[in-house]
GROMACS .gro file of C-alpha atoms in nm:
model
  154
    1MET     CA    1  -2.430  -2.070   0.769
    2THR     CA    2  -2.125  -2.258   0.893
    3ASN     CA    3  -1.954  -2.209   0.555
    4ALA     CA    4  -2.000  -1.832   0.580
    5MET     CA    5  -1.864  -1.833   0.933
    6ALA     CA    6  -1.567  -2.045   0.834
    7HIS     CA    7  -1.494  -1.809   0.546
    8SER     CA    8  -1.498  -1.505   0.774
    9ARG     CA    9  -1.242  -1.669   0.999
   10GLY     CA   10  -0.974  -1.701   0.735
   11ARG     CA   11  -1.052  -2.048   0.605
   12ARG     CA   12  -1.037  -2.125   0.238
   13ASN     CA   13  -1.319  -2.016   0.012
   14PRO     CA   14  -1.433  -2.320  -0.186
   15ALA     CA   15  -1.496  -2.093  -0.484
   16ASP     CA   16  -1.130  -2.020  -0.548
   17GLY     CA   17  -0.929  -2.233  -0.309
   18ARG     CA   18  -0.747  -1.931  -0.161
   19ALA     CA   19  -0.766  -1.806   0.196
   20PRO     CA   20  -0.916  -1.456   0.235
   21VAL     CA   21  -0.583  -1.318   0.357
   22ARG     CA   22  -0.415  -1.438   0.039
   23ARG     CA   23  -0.683  -1.277  -0.178
   24ALA     CA   24  -0.656  -0.954   0.023
   25ALA     CA   25  -0.276  -0.940  -0.008
   26ALA     CA   26  -0.291  -1.013  -0.381
   27THR     CA   27  -0.557  -0.745  -0.431
   28VAL     CA   28  -0.358  -0.485  -0.238
   29GLY     CA   29  -0.048  -0.588  -0.435
   30VAL     CA   30  -0.227  -0.535  -0.766
   31ILE     CA   31  -0.355  -0.196  -0.649
   32PHE     CA   32   0.000  -0.090  -0.562
   33LEU     CA   33   0.123  -0.206  -0.904
   34VAL     CA   34  -0.151  -0.010  -1.080
   35ILE     CA   35  -0.075   0.304  -0.877
   36GLY     CA   36   0.297   0.266  -0.947
   37VAL     CA   37   0.237   0.239  -1.321
   38LEU     CA   38  -0.016   0.526  -1.324
   39GLY     CA   39   0.248   0.749  -1.165
   40PHE     CA   40   0.446   0.723  -1.490
   41ILE     CA   41   0.158   0.811  -1.724
   42PRO     CA   42   0.130   1.175  -1.837
   43GLY     CA   43  -0.219   1.311  -1.792
   44ILE     CA   44  -0.301   1.078  -1.505
   45THR     CA   45   0.004   1.231  -1.341
   46THR     CA   46  -0.023   1.608  -1.375
   47HIS     CA   47   0.287   1.824  -1.427
   48TYR     CA   48   0.455   1.512  -1.564
   49GLY     CA   49   0.746   1.723  -1.695
   50ASP     CA   50   0.824   1.807  -1.332
   51LEU     CA   51   0.857   1.440  -1.232
   52TYR     CA   52   1.202   1.412  -1.074
   53TRP     CA   53   1.394   1.109  -0.951
   54ALA     CA   54   1.335   1.213  -0.591
   55GLY     CA   55   1.306   1.519  -0.371
   56HIS     CA   56   1.048   1.774  -0.265
   57ASP     CA   57   1.099   1.970  -0.589
   58SER     CA   58   0.910   1.706  -0.787
   59ASP     CA   59   0.584   1.885  -0.869
   60ALA     CA   60   0.425   1.588  -1.045
   61LYS     CA   61   0.098   1.480  -0.886
   62LEU     CA   62  -0.081   1.150  -0.936
   63LEU     CA   63  -0.445   1.230  -1.012
   64GLY     CA   64  -0.353   1.595  -0.954
   65LEU     CA   65  -0.345   1.530  -0.581
   66PHE     CA   66  -0.068   1.299  -0.458
   67GLN     CA   67   0.290   1.428  -0.496
   68VAL     CA   68   0.504   1.167  -0.669
   69SER     CA   69   0.857   1.116  -0.794
   70VAL     CA   70   1.024   0.830  -0.977
   71LEU     CA   71   1.137   0.694  -0.639
   72HIS     CA   72   0.784   0.722  -0.497
   73ASN     CA   73   0.643   0.532  -0.797
   74ILE     CA   74   0.912   0.264  -0.763
   75VAL     CA   75   0.819   0.218  -0.395
   76HIS     CA   76   0.459   0.153  -0.505
   77LEU     CA   77   0.576  -0.097  -0.767
   78LEU     CA   78   0.797  -0.278  -0.515
   79PHE     CA   79   0.512  -0.300  -0.265
   80GLY     CA   80   0.295  -0.443  -0.542
   81VAL     CA   81   0.548  -0.710  -0.632
   82ALA     CA   82   0.598  -0.793  -0.263
   83GLY     CA   83   0.222  -0.827  -0.219
   84LEU     CA   84   0.189  -1.070  -0.509
   85VAL     CA   85   0.491  -1.276  -0.405
   86LEU     CA   86   0.392  -1.294  -0.038
   87ALA     CA   87   0.028  -1.371  -0.123
   88ARG     CA   88   0.140  -1.723  -0.218
   89THR     CA   89   0.113  -1.835   0.144
   90ILE     CA   90  -0.115  -1.743   0.433
   91SER     CA   91   0.175  -1.643   0.657
   92GLY     CA   92   0.339  -1.442   0.380
   93ALA     CA   93   0.014  -1.265   0.299
   94ARG     CA   94  -0.042  -1.177   0.664
   95THR     CA   95   0.317  -1.055   0.694
   96PHE     CA   96   0.274  -0.835   0.386
   97LEU     CA   97  -0.049  -0.682   0.511
   98VAL     CA   98   0.050  -0.629   0.875
   99GLY     CA   99   0.416  -0.547   0.808
  100GLY     CA  100   0.339  -0.333   0.503
  101GLY     CA  101   0.070  -0.154   0.701
  102ALA     CA  102   0.323  -0.081   0.976
  103ILE     CA  103   0.565   0.056   0.715
  104TYR     CA  104   0.291   0.281   0.578
  105LEU     CA  105   0.224   0.410   0.930
  106VAL     CA  106   0.595   0.494   0.952
  107PHE     CA  107   0.563   0.676   0.615
  108TRP     CA  108   0.264   0.866   0.758
  109LEU     CA  109   0.455   0.963   1.071
  110TYR     CA  110   0.758   1.065   0.864
  111GLY     CA  111   0.538   1.277   0.636
  112VAL     CA  112   0.377   1.448   0.934
  113VAL     CA  113   0.707   1.523   1.109
  114VAL     CA  114   0.923   1.629   0.812
  115ASP     CA  115   0.893   1.977   0.663
  116HIS     CA  116   0.754   1.923   0.313
  117ALA     CA  117   0.979   2.196   0.170
  118SER     CA  118   1.300   2.049   0.315
  119ALA     CA  119   1.554   1.816   0.157
  120ALA     CA  120   1.447   1.554   0.414
  121ASN     CA  121   1.123   1.512   0.215
  122PHE     CA  122   1.312   1.310  -0.045
  123VAL     CA  123   1.040   1.063  -0.150
  124PRO     CA  124   0.834   1.318  -0.160
  125PHE     CA  125   0.513   1.335   0.048
  126ASN     CA  126   0.244   1.601   0.068
  127ASP     CA  127  -0.066   1.629   0.292
  128ALA     CA  128  -0.276   1.412   0.060
  129ASP     CA  129  -0.004   1.142   0.069
  130ASN     CA  130   0.004   1.161   0.448
  131TRP     CA  131  -0.371   1.099   0.481
  132LEU     CA  132  -0.351   0.815   0.229
  133HIS     CA  133  -0.057   0.657   0.411
  134LEU     CA  134  -0.249   0.668   0.739
  135LEU     CA  135  -0.552   0.501   0.578
  136LEU     CA  136  -0.334   0.243   0.400
  137GLY     CA  137  -0.145   0.159   0.719
  138VAL     CA  138  -0.457   0.112   0.929
  139GLY     CA  139  -0.643  -0.064   0.646
  140MET     CA  140  -0.365  -0.308   0.563
  141ILE     CA  141  -0.312  -0.402   0.929
  142ALA     CA  142  -0.687  -0.449   0.975
  143LEU     CA  143  -0.705  -0.670   0.663
  144GLY     CA  144  -0.412  -0.878   0.782
  145LEU     CA  145  -0.562  -0.931   1.126
  146LEU     CA  146  -0.928  -0.972   1.035
  147THR     CA  147  -0.870  -1.215   0.749
  148THR     CA  148  -0.661  -1.445   0.968
  149ARG     CA  149  -0.881  -1.434   1.278
  150GLY     CA  150  -0.929  -1.780   1.417
  151LEU     CA  151  -0.655  -1.950   1.213
  152ASN     CA  152  -0.450  -2.035   1.523
  153ARG     CA  153  -0.751  -2.189   1.700
  154ARG     CA  154  -0.772  -2.483   1.457
   0.00000   0.00000   0.00000
């Protein structure tokens, strides 16, 4: 019972030697890498011929739902690399999850405020992206905080 409690408080899991926050950051990083790569695969990305470098005119949609551009896919890839690099340490992993979550909340706010048909929507974002960004932001922050709970009390 004490092992399970220690694990839930951010201590190392004897099974793999990595703190939960590090595993969470690495997992999120891998997910971002996969999403970034999938954005460049025709079929998984519909209207692939309409994939532009950037801008609201890019009609390509990942899984037929999320509006993407080359720039948008690169952002996912960069977040993935950052997640894997920062997952090497507990503080880096927490920074990635909490800081990255905050950035995704800014993306959500930007997507809500900006007219999707305007040149200001340069990444681009659509309504599905906005909902996903909100969930990612809240989820990443929660992961960063919950998986490091109790670390400072030791």
